[in-house]
Amino acid sequence: MTESEIRNGYSKLTKSLIGKKLTITTMESATAGLIASLITDTEGSSAVLKGAFVTYCNQAKIMQGVPADIIEKYSVYSKETASAMASACAKTYEADIGIGVTGTFGNPDPANPKSSVPGKVYFAILFNGEMYTYCYELLPLPSRFDYKMAVAEKVLQSLNNLFL
């Protein structure tokens, strides 16, 4: 998908969530808030986006409710951490949908070198008490923004499969 197609897809998703009266929140690390930003590009999005966290370091994730033992046991780059992120943000904002995103782009993470695999991304979507987890390995891309958009596209496709 092109950037324009991804943006249009998020607009359709946001309008659908508005119509269904569903609320959403994100806890993003690798995407650094891009998913929340794409949701808010549509007028009326304040009816659905309750808030979002950008938790770029491990401590920020822990401060927002991700159990430290999850990160220690499975690593910050895992489906378990992504699930804990989705759960924590949904709980904090009392949202219908929680999204957690973690992964590595470009170079290995110097703070987490043993678990950091460039291009490997995990995300989770919590909806109606059900957790859906995903893992993707992205091919090398020219920029961090391209990586973020690629992950945003994968999240959009997964949300569309669940809600549209």
Coordinates of C-alpha atoms in Angstrom, one line a residue:
M1 CA 0.0 0.0 0.0
T2 CA 1.1 3.6 -0.6
E3 CA 1.2 6.1 2.2
S4 CA -2.0 7.7 0.8
E5 CA -3.8 4.3 0.8
I6 CA -2.7 3.6 4.4
R7 CA -4.0 7.1 5.5
N8 CA -7.3 6.5 3.6
G9 CA -7.6 3.1 5.3
Y10 CA -7.2 4.6 8.7
S11 CA -9.8 7.2 7.9
K12 CA -12.3 4.5 6.9
L13 CA -11.4 2.6 10.1
T14 CA -11.9 5.6 12.3
K15 CA -15.2 6.4 10.7
S16 CA -16.3 2.7 11.2
L17 CA -15.3 2.9 14.9
I18 CA -17.2 6.1 15.3
G19 CA -20.3 4.5 13.7
K20 CA -19.9 1.4 16.0
K21 CA -19.3 3.6 19.1
L22 CA -16.1 1.8 19.8
T23 CA -13.2 3.4 21.6
I24 CA -9.5 2.7 21.0
T25 CA -6.1 3.4 22.5
T26 CA -2.5 2.6 21.7
M27 CA 0.8 1.9 23.5
E28 CA 3.4 2.3 20.9
S29 CA 7.1 1.9 21.0
A30 CA 8.5 1.1 17.5
T31 CA 5.8 3.2 15.7
A32 CA 6.3 6.1 18.2
G33 CA 2.6 7.2 18.1
L34 CA 2.1 7.0 14.3
I35 CA -0.9 4.7 14.7
A36 CA -2.6 7.1 17.1
S37 CA -1.7 10.0 14.8
L38 CA -3.3 8.2 11.8
I39 CA -6.5 7.6 13.7
T40 CA -6.7 11.3 14.6
D41 CA -6.3 12.5 11.0
T42 CA -10.0 11.9 10.7
E43 CA -12.5 14.5 11.9
G44 CA -14.5 13.2 14.8
S45 CA -11.7 10.9 16.0
S46 CA -12.0 12.4 19.5
A47 CA -15.1 10.2 19.9
V48 CA -13.0 7.1 19.6
L49 CA -9.4 7.7 20.6
K50 CA -9.3 8.0 24.3
G51 CA -5.6 8.6 24.6
A52 CA -2.3 7.0 23.7
F53 CA 1.1 6.3 25.1
V54 CA 4.5 6.4 23.4
T55 CA 6.7 4.2 25.5
Y56 CA 10.0 4.1 23.7
C57 CA 12.1 2.7 26.5
N58 CA 11.5 -0.3 28.8
Q59 CA 11.0 1.9 31.9
A60 CA 8.3 3.9 30.1
K61 CA 6.4 0.7 29.4
I62 CA 6.7 -0.3 33.0
M63 CA 5.5 3.1 34.2
Q64 CA 2.4 2.7 32.1
G65 CA 1.5 -0.7 33.5
V66 CA 3.5 -3.3 31.6
P67 CA 4.8 -5.8 34.3
A68 CA 8.6 -5.7 34.5
D69 CA 8.7 -9.5 34.9
I70 CA 7.1 -9.9 31.4
I71 CA 9.9 -7.8 29.9
E72 CA 12.5 -9.7 31.9
K73 CA 11.1 -13.1 31.1
Y74 CA 10.2 -12.7 27.4
S75 CA 12.1 -9.6 26.4
V76 CA 10.8 -6.2 25.4
Y77 CA 10.5 -7.6 21.8
S78 CA 7.9 -10.3 22.2
K79 CA 4.3 -11.1 21.7
E80 CA 3.9 -11.2 25.5
T81 CA 5.2 -7.7 25.9
A82 CA 3.0 -6.4 23.0
S83 CA 0.0 -8.1 24.7
A84 CA 0.8 -6.5 28.0
M85 CA 1.1 -3.2 26.3
A86 CA -2.3 -3.6 24.7
S87 CA -3.9 -4.7 28.0
A88 CA -2.3 -1.9 30.0
C89 CA -3.4 1.0 27.7
A90 CA -6.9 -0.5 27.3
K91 CA -7.2 -0.7 31.1
T92 CA -5.8 2.8 31.7
Y93 CA -8.2 4.5 29.2
E94 CA -11.1 2.0 29.7
A95 CA -11.1 1.6 25.9
D96 CA -12.9 -1.1 23.9
I97 CA -9.7 -1.7 21.8
G98 CA -6.1 -1.7 23.0
I99 CA -3.1 -1.9 20.6
G100 CA 0.5 -2.6 21.7
V101 CA 3.4 -2.3 19.3
T102 CA 7.1 -3.2 19.9
G103 CA 9.9 -4.0 17.6
T104 CA 13.3 -3.0 16.1
F105 CA 14.0 -1.1 13.0
G106 CA 17.3 -0.7 11.2
N107 CA 20.1 -1.4 13.8
P108 CA 19.9 -3.6 16.9
D109 CA 18.7 -1.8 20.0
P110 CA 21.8 -1.1 22.2
A111 CA 19.7 -1.2 25.4
N112 CA 18.3 -4.6 24.5
P113 CA 21.0 -6.2 22.2
K114 CA 20.2 -9.9 22.9
S115 CA 16.5 -9.6 21.9
S116 CA 16.7 -7.0 19.3
V117 CA 16.2 -8.3 15.7
P118 CA 16.2 -5.5 13.1
G119 CA 12.9 -5.6 11.1
K120 CA 11.1 -7.8 13.6
V121 CA 7.9 -6.3 15.0
Y122 CA 5.3 -7.6 17.4
F123 CA 1.9 -6.1 18.0
A124 CA -1.2 -7.1 19.8
I125 CA -4.8 -6.1 19.7
L126 CA -7.1 -6.5 22.7
F127 CA -10.8 -6.5 21.8
N128 CA -13.8 -7.8 23.8
G129 CA -11.5 -9.6 26.2
E130 CA -9.8 -11.4 23.3
M131 CA -6.1 -10.9 22.6
Y132 CA -4.8 -11.2 19.0
T133 CA -1.0 -11.3 18.6
Y134 CA 1.0 -10.8 15.5
C135 CA 4.7 -11.0 14.5
Y136 CA 6.2 -9.7 11.3
E137 CA 9.7 -9.6 9.9
L138 CA 10.0 -6.6 7.6
L139 CA 12.5 -6.5 4.7
P140 CA 15.0 -3.7 4.9
L141 CA 13.4 -0.3 4.2
P142 CA 15.0 3.1 3.3
S143 CA 13.9 5.0 6.4
R144 CA 12.5 4.7 9.9
F145 CA 9.3 6.4 8.6
D146 CA 8.9 3.7 6.0
Y147 CA 9.3 1.0 8.7
K148 CA 6.6 2.8 10.8
M149 CA 4.2 3.0 7.9
A150 CA 4.8 -0.6 7.1
V151 CA 3.8 -1.6 10.6
A152 CA 0.9 0.8 10.6
E153 CA -0.3 -1.0 7.4
K154 CA -0.1 -4.4 9.1
V155 CA -2.0 -3.1 12.2
L156 CA -4.6 -1.6 9.9
Q157 CA -5.1 -4.9 8.0
S158 CA -5.5 -6.7 11.3
L159 CA -8.0 -4.2 12.6
N160 CA -10.0 -4.4 9.4
N161 CA -10.1 -8.2 9.7
L162 CA -11.4 -7.9 13.2
F163 CA -13.9 -5.0 12.8
L164 CA -14.9 -4.4 9.2

